[in-house]
Every structure is written in structure tokens, then in C-alpha cells.
Amino acid sequence: MAGEESVRNKQVVLKNYVNAGLPKESDMEIKESSVQLKVPEGTKDAILVKNLYLSCDPYMRNRLKQIEGSYVASFQIGSPINGYGVAKVVDSTHSGYKKGDLIWGITGWEEYTLVTAPDTLFKIQHTDVPLTYYSGLLGMAGMTAYVGFYEICSPKKGEYVYVSAASGAVGQLVGQFAKLLGCYVVGSAGSKEKVDLLKSKFGFDAAFNYKEEPDLDAALKRHFPEGIDIYFENVGGKMLDAVLGNMRVHGRIAACGMISQYSKEQLDAVHNLIYIIPKRIRMQGFIVTDFYHLYPKYLEMIIPQIKEGKITYVEDKAEGLESAPTALIGIFTGRNVGKQLVVVSHD
């Protein structure tokens, strides 16, 4: 529309699919386009948002592959990638949103995004907590921890809980939820710094560095001499194999992710599945979007816990959209400490 203000719109664009091996910064590029700060004329029920924070999440690894049949579509070469983020509404033709509203949900990895299906977004009501939390603790990662632990695993006080990738966006919350319920909780992570964090900051009863354990089965037996009731699965492969042999009767496994497998051409075999029969183990995969109807219930629980200091959350912030490719690929090698997010704008 003539006369409307046009501004720069920096974007993170996919250059190459990465079907095997670790993605590199060079598989993405920063491009610049321009955008008018109005929803295009004639576009109904849409909003234009200014992106504030972008979330780097493990599920995005599969979107960097050219694959079909996944629950989430591949990114498109030559187009901006997208993912969960926090944004402010700049203009709206949707009756449910007005200029200045804050939202979280799927948005583009760019400075401004036109969202043509805003019904998939969540309007932010609680602004008396850090806004960055909606990229993790109060967003998709928090819901993932809540659903996987409470809905899938049906935990009980006194049970033995093991969390892999325990210092990440989801794991750090699962451990705290379990402790608040009165469970015994052990987590594993990939560095001394992360292991110390699990014990000192998140209150895990014990933690170990899986990279320093030549025998994962022995490590689990050391920490769980009586076995594991609940395993929150984030890793897969050899870790899952070791856990299966250490589960207790009627144990539950919430299969949230398997990050050790996402960049492999040949997936690791799991040899210990036979244990699910005599031990009556229930193992369930889940996708958090199936449970978003529970978000109000989650907020009712978590907001008071945050305000009372019962829940703590560690974030790893990368500054500027230019840092986004490095931040994203870093989560696949464990470079981040806590929830990885990208700060696009502070206002």
C-alpha cells in the first residue's frame, strides 16, 4: 500500500538440507528483505508481529532434513525457517488481537512475520514474569515437561525418577516437578558445569556426566540400586538401552525426544526391549501439541510456583538474529547451558 512505512526485515534462510551429520552455520544464511508495517490490504484474520525472542529446540533438527511423513514439515530452502517465539502485535485484521498484544507460538526466524493463522498462537496474559519465559518455561518446553511427567507418567510420591539431557529446556523442569512431588531424582548431562547445575540450582538428588561413564548400565545401577520407576527420555540410543534394563516393575517411560539419533544416518539399535514384558513397562511417545488444551491448567500450577520461588529456570541467550544459526546448531552438540533462545529485539 503506497505511503505505508516500509522497514528492513532481516531473516534466517535455509540454504541446504542436512539429512545426515551435524548442521553447520553455512547451511543457513542471513538475508534482508523489507516489510510494510501493516497487514496487506484484503488479508483477513491475520496479524503482523515484531519478533522479540526465538526458541531453539531439538525437534527442529528433523525440519532441517528433506523428509516426508514427519509430524512436522521440513523447512523450505530459500525461505525463512520458523519455530516457537515470543512477539508483539504491530498490526491486526483479526478480532482477537490488537496492536501491542504479546503472543507466543510459531513465528518466522526474522524481525517481522505476517501470521495468517493466528488462532494457533497463545496470547500472553501474565506479564509480571520474565517475557523470555514464554520461549521455554511458559511455552512449548514447559508444556512438554508438564505433559510428559504428569499426564504420561502418572507419578507418585517416593518414586525413583531419571531424566536424561536433564539441564536442557525440558529436563530441568521435569526434575524440579519430580522433586516438588517428593520423588528421588537423578539426571544426566554432558559436562561438569551442567552436572553441578542439576544438583545446586535445580535440586536433583544426584547427577552424572554420561560422557565420563564407560558403562551406562553400571552408572544407572550405582544411582538406582532399586531400579527406575519413571524415565523421561530425551536421548535415545545407548542410554535408552541401558535404562530398559534398569526399570522397575510397572515402570513408565515418557519418550519426549531422542537427540542422540537426529543426525545419524544409521540409527542405533535398541537391544533391551524384551524387558518391557516381564517388567510390565509402559513406554509412550508424545507430541506436546496434542495437549495444548491443557495450557490453562498448566499456567494455574506453574505461575504460583514461579512467584513463590519453587521453580527456577536457566536460560542461555544469544544476542541478535545473526547469532541464530550458531545458537541453533549448538543445541545438537550440547553447547548451550539451559534453555537456548535468541534475542531478536528488546522492545
Tab-separated table of C-alpha atoms in Angstrom:
chain	number	residue	atom	x	y	z
A	1	MET	CA	0.000	0.000	0.000
A	2	ALA	CA	1.513	3.302	-1.071
A	3	GLY	CA	2.543	5.610	1.708
A	4	GLU	CA	2.832	2.908	4.356
A	5	GLU	CA	6.099	2.737	6.279
A	6	SER	CA	8.480	0.100	4.944
A	7	VAL	CA	11.266	-1.260	7.159
A	8	ARG	CA	14.119	-3.730	6.864
A	9	ASN	CA	13.307	-7.344	7.670
A	10	LYS	CA	16.379	-9.441	8.429
A	11	GLN	CA	15.747	-13.194	8.033
A	12	VAL	CA	17.431	-16.562	8.704
A	13	VAL	CA	17.014	-18.520	5.468
A	14	LEU	CA	17.728	-22.216	4.859
A	15	LYS	CA	20.430	-22.828	2.228
A	16	ASN	CA	20.879	-26.625	2.353
A	17	TYR	CA	19.099	-29.663	3.753
A	18	VAL	CA	21.220	-31.678	6.186
A	19	ASN	CA	19.961	-35.276	6.067
A	20	ALA	CA	22.908	-36.770	7.986
A	21	GLY	CA	25.681	-35.368	10.143
A	22	LEU	CA	25.581	-32.182	12.166
A	23	PRO	CA	24.210	-28.989	10.598
A	24	LYS	CA	26.601	-26.056	10.134
A	25	GLU	CA	26.180	-22.284	10.205
A	26	SER	CA	26.763	-22.296	6.438
A	27	ASP	CA	23.584	-24.360	5.931
A	28	MET	CA	21.708	-21.175	6.780
A	29	GLU	CA	22.233	-17.570	5.745
A	30	ILE	CA	21.132	-14.127	6.874
A	31	LYS	CA	19.189	-12.234	4.217
A	32	GLU	CA	17.439	-8.899	4.191
A	33	SER	CA	14.085	-8.012	2.702
A	34	SER	CA	11.648	-5.246	3.525
A	35	VAL	CA	8.200	-5.292	5.044
A	36	GLN	CA	5.392	-2.773	5.428
A	37	LEU	CA	4.215	-2.358	8.990
A	38	LYS	CA	0.615	-3.131	8.041
A	39	VAL	CA	-1.260	-6.352	7.295
A	40	PRO	CA	-1.650	-6.323	3.461
A	41	GLU	CA	-4.952	-4.853	2.306
A	42	GLY	CA	-7.618	-7.512	1.827
A	43	THR	CA	-5.898	-10.041	4.130
A	44	LYS	CA	-8.468	-11.065	6.713
A	45	ASP	CA	-7.828	-12.570	10.159
A	46	ALA	CA	-4.074	-12.014	10.039
A	47	ILE	CA	-1.570	-10.276	12.293
A	48	LEU	CA	1.835	-8.707	11.678
A	49	VAL	CA	4.197	-9.269	14.590
A	50	LYS	CA	7.580	-7.962	15.636
A	51	ASN	CA	9.598	-10.909	16.904
A	52	LEU	CA	11.270	-10.475	20.286
A	53	TYR	CA	12.625	-13.920	21.231
A	54	LEU	CA	13.110	-17.110	19.209
A	55	SER	CA	13.345	-20.593	20.681
A	56	CYS	CA	15.987	-23.132	19.601
A	57	ASP	CA	14.528	-26.629	20.010
A	58	PRO	CA	15.790	-30.166	19.279
A	59	TYR	CA	12.744	-31.068	17.126
A	60	MET	CA	13.994	-28.506	14.600
A	61	ARG	CA	16.812	-30.881	13.615
A	62	ASN	CA	14.357	-33.032	11.640
A	63	ARG	CA	12.997	-29.939	9.926
A	64	LEU	CA	16.494	-29.352	8.522
A	65	LYS	CA	16.151	-32.687	6.683
A	66	GLN	CA	14.299	-33.354	3.457
A	67	ILE	CA	11.871	-35.940	4.784
A	68	GLU	CA	8.235	-36.862	4.315
A	69	GLY	CA	5.793	-38.340	6.772
A	70	SER	CA	7.071	-36.482	9.839
A	71	TYR	CA	4.617	-34.856	12.254
A	72	VAL	CA	6.160	-31.514	11.320
A	73	ALA	CA	7.098	-30.317	7.820
A	74	SER	CA	10.642	-29.737	6.575
A	75	PHE	CA	11.849	-26.159	6.252
A	76	GLN	CA	11.869	-24.835	2.686
A	77	ILE	CA	15.182	-23.982	1.019
A	78	GLY	CA	15.321	-20.269	0.214
A	79	SER	CA	12.660	-19.369	2.790
A	80	PRO	CA	12.998	-18.191	6.393
A	81	ILE	CA	12.936	-21.021	8.900
A	82	ASN	CA	10.343	-20.841	11.652
A	83	GLY	CA	9.754	-22.058	15.156
A	84	TYR	CA	8.420	-21.069	18.537
A	85	GLY	CA	8.902	-17.488	19.591
A	86	VAL	CA	7.605	-14.518	21.531
A	87	ALA	CA	6.361	-11.489	19.596
A	88	LYS	CA	4.440	-8.230	19.794
A	89	VAL	CA	1.499	-7.440	17.514
A	90	VAL	CA	2.230	-4.488	15.204
A	91	ASP	CA	-0.990	-4.607	13.168
A	92	SER	CA	-4.052	-6.864	13.084
A	93	THR	CA	-7.117	-7.645	10.979
A	94	HIS	CA	-8.099	-10.396	13.463
A	95	SER	CA	-10.781	-9.586	16.018
A	96	GLY	CA	-8.899	-11.462	18.748
A	97	TYR	CA	-5.705	-9.421	18.516
A	98	LYS	CA	-4.864	-5.734	18.668
A	99	LYS	CA	-1.688	-3.683	18.302
A	100	GLY	CA	0.538	-4.084	21.358
A	101	ASP	CA	-0.687	-7.584	22.300
A	102	LEU	CA	2.045	-10.052	23.236
A	103	ILE	CA	1.897	-13.599	21.875
A	104	TRP	CA	3.872	-16.850	21.823
A	105	GLY	CA	3.696	-19.599	19.228
A	106	ILE	CA	5.078	-20.422	15.793
A	107	THR	CA	6.651	-17.427	14.074
A	108	GLY	CA	9.350	-16.768	11.489
A	109	TRP	CA	13.056	-16.508	12.174
A	110	GLU	CA	13.024	-12.884	11.063
A	111	GLU	CA	12.418	-9.454	12.507
A	112	TYR	CA	8.770	-9.230	11.376
A	113	THR	CA	6.339	-12.026	10.484
A	114	LEU	CA	2.895	-11.986	8.897
A	115	VAL	CA	0.885	-14.688	10.682
A	116	THR	CA	-2.102	-15.759	8.576
A	117	ALA	CA	-3.386	-18.378	11.046
A	118	PRO	CA	-3.127	-16.602	14.415
A	119	ASP	CA	-5.604	-18.992	16.060
A	120	THR	CA	-2.608	-21.293	16.635
A	121	LEU	CA	-0.966	-18.619	18.814
A	122	PHE	CA	-1.295	-18.029	22.547
A	123	LYS	CA	-1.981	-14.530	23.836
A	124	ILE	CA	0.260	-13.690	26.799
A	125	GLN	CA	-1.818	-12.685	29.837
A	126	HIS	CA	0.773	-12.824	32.644
A	127	THR	CA	3.360	-10.089	32.073
A	128	ASP	CA	4.601	-9.990	35.682
A	129	VAL	CA	7.097	-12.768	34.914
A	130	PRO	CA	10.088	-12.541	32.529
A	131	LEU	CA	8.826	-12.388	28.930
A	132	THR	CA	11.614	-14.739	27.815
A	133	TYR	CA	9.920	-17.486	29.848
A	134	TYR	CA	7.298	-17.785	27.085
A	135	SER	CA	10.018	-19.161	24.803
A	136	GLY	CA	10.521	-22.040	27.250
A	137	LEU	CA	9.194	-22.378	30.794
A	138	LEU	CA	5.785	-20.853	29.975
A	139	GLY	CA	5.777	-22.050	26.369
A	140	MET	CA	6.283	-25.285	24.470
A	141	ALA	CA	9.147	-26.633	26.635
A	142	GLY	CA	7.231	-26.107	29.871
A	143	MET	CA	4.149	-27.783	28.476
A	144	THR	CA	6.304	-30.690	27.250
A	145	ALA	CA	7.715	-31.246	30.743
A	146	TYR	CA	4.268	-30.944	32.320
A	147	VAL	CA	2.537	-33.309	29.904
A	148	GLY	CA	5.322	-35.888	29.806
A	149	PHE	CA	5.733	-36.071	33.559
A	150	TYR	CA	2.208	-35.648	34.911
A	151	GLU	CA	-0.038	-36.861	32.087
A	152	ILE	CA	2.098	-39.642	30.565
A	153	CYS	CA	3.971	-40.937	33.630
A	154	SER	CA	1.309	-40.557	36.374
A	155	PRO	CA	3.973	-40.045	39.067
A	156	LYS	CA	3.583	-40.853	42.752
A	157	LYS	CA	5.435	-39.515	45.775
A	158	GLY	CA	8.544	-41.506	46.630
A	159	GLU	CA	9.137	-42.902	43.146
A	160	TYR	CA	12.569	-43.091	41.519
A	161	VAL	CA	12.864	-40.725	38.539
A	162	TYR	CA	15.625	-40.500	35.940
A	163	VAL	CA	15.920	-37.631	33.449
A	164	SER	CA	18.386	-37.621	30.543
A	165	ALA	CA	19.537	-34.336	28.941
A	166	ALA	CA	18.476	-33.037	32.335
A	167	SER	CA	19.867	-29.495	32.140
A	168	GLY	CA	18.036	-28.648	28.901
A	169	ALA	CA	14.863	-26.637	28.388
A	170	VAL	CA	12.601	-29.563	29.324
A	171	GLY	CA	14.764	-31.725	31.577
A	172	GLN	CA	15.474	-29.025	34.163
A	173	LEU	CA	11.717	-28.671	34.696
A	174	VAL	CA	10.932	-32.384	34.865
A	175	GLY	CA	13.479	-32.757	37.647
A	176	GLN	CA	12.002	-29.883	39.627
A	177	PHE	CA	8.433	-31.142	39.150
A	178	ALA	CA	9.533	-34.550	40.437
A	179	LYS	CA	11.259	-33.059	43.487
A	180	LEU	CA	8.193	-30.940	44.331
A	181	LEU	CA	6.143	-34.151	44.286
A	182	GLY	CA	8.561	-35.882	46.672
A	183	CYS	CA	10.353	-38.193	44.240
A	184	TYR	CA	14.012	-39.232	44.208
A	185	VAL	CA	15.519	-37.651	41.090
A	186	VAL	CA	18.744	-38.274	39.176
A	187	GLY	CA	19.749	-36.501	35.978
A	188	SER	CA	22.494	-36.903	33.415
A	189	ALA	CA	24.164	-34.204	31.351
A	190	GLY	CA	27.295	-33.760	29.238
A	191	SER	CA	29.597	-31.521	31.286
A	192	LYS	CA	30.742	-30.895	34.854
A	193	GLU	CA	29.135	-27.433	34.759
A	194	LYS	CA	25.758	-28.924	33.836
A	195	VAL	CA	26.004	-31.709	36.427
A	196	ASP	CA	26.799	-29.136	39.136
A	197	LEU	CA	23.816	-27.060	37.964
A	198	LEU	CA	21.466	-30.038	38.308
A	199	LYS	CA	22.422	-30.518	41.940
A	200	SER	CA	22.972	-26.938	43.126
A	201	LYS	CA	20.351	-24.997	41.140
A	202	PHE	CA	17.598	-27.483	40.278
A	203	GLY	CA	17.723	-29.640	43.407
A	204	PHE	CA	18.333	-33.052	41.812
A	205	ASP	CA	19.322	-35.660	44.395
A	206	ALA	CA	22.223	-36.776	42.219
A	207	ALA	CA	23.595	-36.295	38.718
A	208	PHE	CA	26.316	-37.698	36.478
A	209	ASN	CA	28.225	-36.817	33.322
A	210	TYR	CA	27.335	-39.532	30.806
A	211	LYS	CA	30.490	-38.750	28.794
A	212	GLU	CA	32.614	-39.901	31.734
A	213	GLU	CA	30.737	-43.191	32.167
A	214	PRO	CA	32.250	-46.040	30.122
A	215	ASP	CA	29.370	-48.288	31.218
A	216	LEU	CA	25.946	-46.608	31.344
A	217	ASP	CA	24.329	-49.716	32.824
A	218	ALA	CA	26.766	-49.618	35.752
A	219	ALA	CA	26.197	-45.870	36.212
A	220	LEU	CA	22.433	-46.378	36.449
A	221	LYS	CA	22.812	-49.300	38.870
A	222	ARG	CA	25.024	-47.092	41.047
A	223	HIS	CA	22.414	-44.327	41.191
A	224	PHE	CA	19.326	-46.574	41.201
A	225	PRO	CA	20.199	-49.756	43.106
A	226	GLU	CA	16.467	-50.476	43.404
A	227	GLY	CA	15.685	-49.548	39.808
A	228	ILE	CA	13.873	-46.712	37.995
A	229	ASP	CA	10.120	-46.055	38.192
A	230	ILE	CA	9.984	-43.187	35.702
A	231	TYR	CA	12.346	-42.376	32.855
A	232	PHE	CA	11.913	-39.087	30.999
A	233	GLU	CA	13.513	-39.901	27.661
A	234	ASN	CA	15.318	-37.137	25.774
A	235	VAL	CA	18.311	-39.013	24.361
A	236	GLY	CA	17.564	-42.479	22.908
A	237	GLY	CA	20.164	-44.943	21.613
A	238	LYS	CA	22.561	-46.465	24.144
A	239	MET	CA	21.031	-44.506	27.003
A	240	LEU	CA	17.567	-45.936	26.358
A	241	ASP	CA	19.062	-49.417	26.079
A	242	ALA	CA	20.751	-49.081	29.478
A	243	VAL	CA	17.612	-47.683	31.106
A	244	LEU	CA	15.372	-50.525	29.893
A	245	GLY	CA	17.499	-52.994	31.826
A	246	ASN	CA	17.180	-50.915	34.988
A	247	MET	CA	13.448	-50.188	35.054
A	248	ARG	CA	11.285	-51.417	37.909
A	249	VAL	CA	8.097	-53.438	37.526
A	250	HIS	CA	5.282	-51.200	36.213
A	251	GLY	CA	7.813	-48.520	35.236
A	252	ARG	CA	6.813	-45.721	32.845
A	253	ILE	CA	8.852	-44.110	30.095
A	254	ALA	CA	7.784	-40.812	28.509
A	255	ALA	CA	9.523	-40.672	25.124
A	256	CYS	CA	9.879	-36.954	24.548
A	257	GLY	CA	12.893	-36.949	22.211
A	258	MET	CA	15.960	-38.888	21.121
A	259	ILE	CA	18.539	-36.227	20.332
A	260	SER	CA	21.409	-38.720	20.047
A	261	GLN	CA	19.770	-40.103	16.894
A	262	TYR	CA	18.724	-36.997	14.945
A	263	SER	CA	21.938	-36.562	12.941
A	264	LYS	CA	22.711	-40.259	12.380
A	265	GLU	CA	22.429	-41.948	9.014
A	266	GLN	CA	22.192	-45.372	10.686
A	267	LEU	CA	20.083	-45.320	13.853
A	268	ASP	CA	21.329	-47.146	16.950
A	269	ALA	CA	19.654	-50.458	17.656
A	270	VAL	CA	17.894	-50.991	20.984
A	271	HIS	CA	18.573	-54.477	22.343
A	272	ASN	CA	16.809	-54.498	25.718
A	273	LEU	CA	13.173	-54.145	24.613
A	274	ILE	CA	12.448	-57.603	25.977
A	275	TYR	CA	12.402	-56.104	29.486
A	276	ILE	CA	9.125	-54.288	28.806
A	277	ILE	CA	7.294	-57.625	29.047
A	278	PRO	CA	8.331	-59.119	32.414
A	279	LYS	CA	8.592	-55.658	33.996
A	280	ARG	CA	5.243	-54.532	32.512
A	281	ILE	CA	6.838	-51.274	31.391
A	282	ARG	CA	4.669	-48.690	29.671
A	283	MET	CA	6.587	-46.603	27.125
A	284	GLN	CA	4.730	-43.836	25.325
A	285	GLY	CA	5.839	-41.305	22.744
A	286	PHE	CA	4.006	-37.991	22.717
A	287	ILE	CA	3.780	-34.721	20.810
A	288	VAL	CA	3.045	-31.728	23.006
A	289	THR	CA	0.708	-30.052	20.503
A	290	ASP	CA	-1.831	-32.827	21.188
A	291	PHE	CA	-2.101	-31.491	24.743
A	292	TYR	CA	-2.264	-27.713	24.272
A	293	HIS	CA	-5.855	-27.751	25.574
A	294	LEU	CA	-4.235	-28.273	29.000
A	295	TYR	CA	-2.256	-24.994	28.809
A	296	PRO	CA	-4.612	-23.050	31.149
A	297	LYS	CA	-4.317	-25.887	33.695
A	298	TYR	CA	-0.521	-25.747	33.395
A	299	LEU	CA	-0.466	-21.971	33.971
A	300	GLU	CA	-2.633	-22.392	37.087
A	301	MET	CA	0.031	-24.692	38.516
A	302	ILE	CA	3.241	-23.047	37.315
A	303	ILE	CA	2.651	-19.284	37.756
A	304	PRO	CA	2.284	-19.516	41.574
A	305	GLN	CA	5.301	-21.848	41.747
A	306	ILE	CA	7.413	-19.300	39.851
A	307	LYS	CA	6.256	-16.417	42.058
A	308	GLU	CA	6.898	-18.420	45.236
A	309	GLY	CA	10.423	-19.299	44.058
A	310	LYS	CA	9.657	-23.021	43.937
A	311	ILE	CA	10.639	-23.278	40.265
A	312	THR	CA	13.812	-21.848	38.775
A	313	TYR	CA	14.730	-21.673	35.095
A	314	VAL	CA	18.101	-21.231	33.432
A	315	GLU	CA	18.245	-19.610	30.001
A	316	ASP	CA	21.112	-19.338	27.520
A	317	LYS	CA	20.554	-16.160	25.490
A	318	ALA	CA	22.175	-15.435	22.133
A	319	GLU	CA	22.001	-11.758	21.118
A	320	GLY	CA	20.807	-10.742	17.669
A	321	LEU	CA	19.284	-12.576	14.719
A	322	GLU	CA	22.772	-13.017	13.227
A	323	SER	CA	23.618	-15.345	16.123
A	324	ALA	CA	20.593	-17.595	15.493
A	325	PRO	CA	22.258	-20.223	13.215
A	326	THR	CA	25.125	-20.716	15.695
A	327	ALA	CA	22.691	-20.907	18.616
A	328	LEU	CA	20.528	-23.498	16.854
A	329	ILE	CA	23.322	-25.854	15.824
A	330	GLY	CA	24.867	-25.537	19.294
A	331	ILE	CA	21.987	-27.410	20.932
A	332	PHE	CA	22.859	-30.531	18.899
A	333	THR	CA	26.334	-30.683	20.455
A	334	GLY	CA	25.283	-29.573	23.942
A	335	ARG	CA	26.978	-26.173	23.727
A	336	ASN	CA	24.051	-24.473	25.472
A	337	VAL	CA	23.539	-24.392	29.225
A	338	GLY	CA	19.809	-24.361	29.913
A	339	LYS	CA	17.088	-23.152	27.564
A	340	GLN	CA	18.612	-21.776	24.323
A	341	LEU	CA	16.895	-18.721	22.911
A	342	VAL	CA	17.754	-15.871	20.543
A	343	VAL	CA	17.060	-12.260	21.473
A	344	VAL	CA	15.880	-10.532	18.285
A	345	SER	CA	14.653	-7.322	19.910
A	346	HIS	CA	14.276	-5.966	23.436
A	347	ASP	CA	11.093	-3.999	22.707
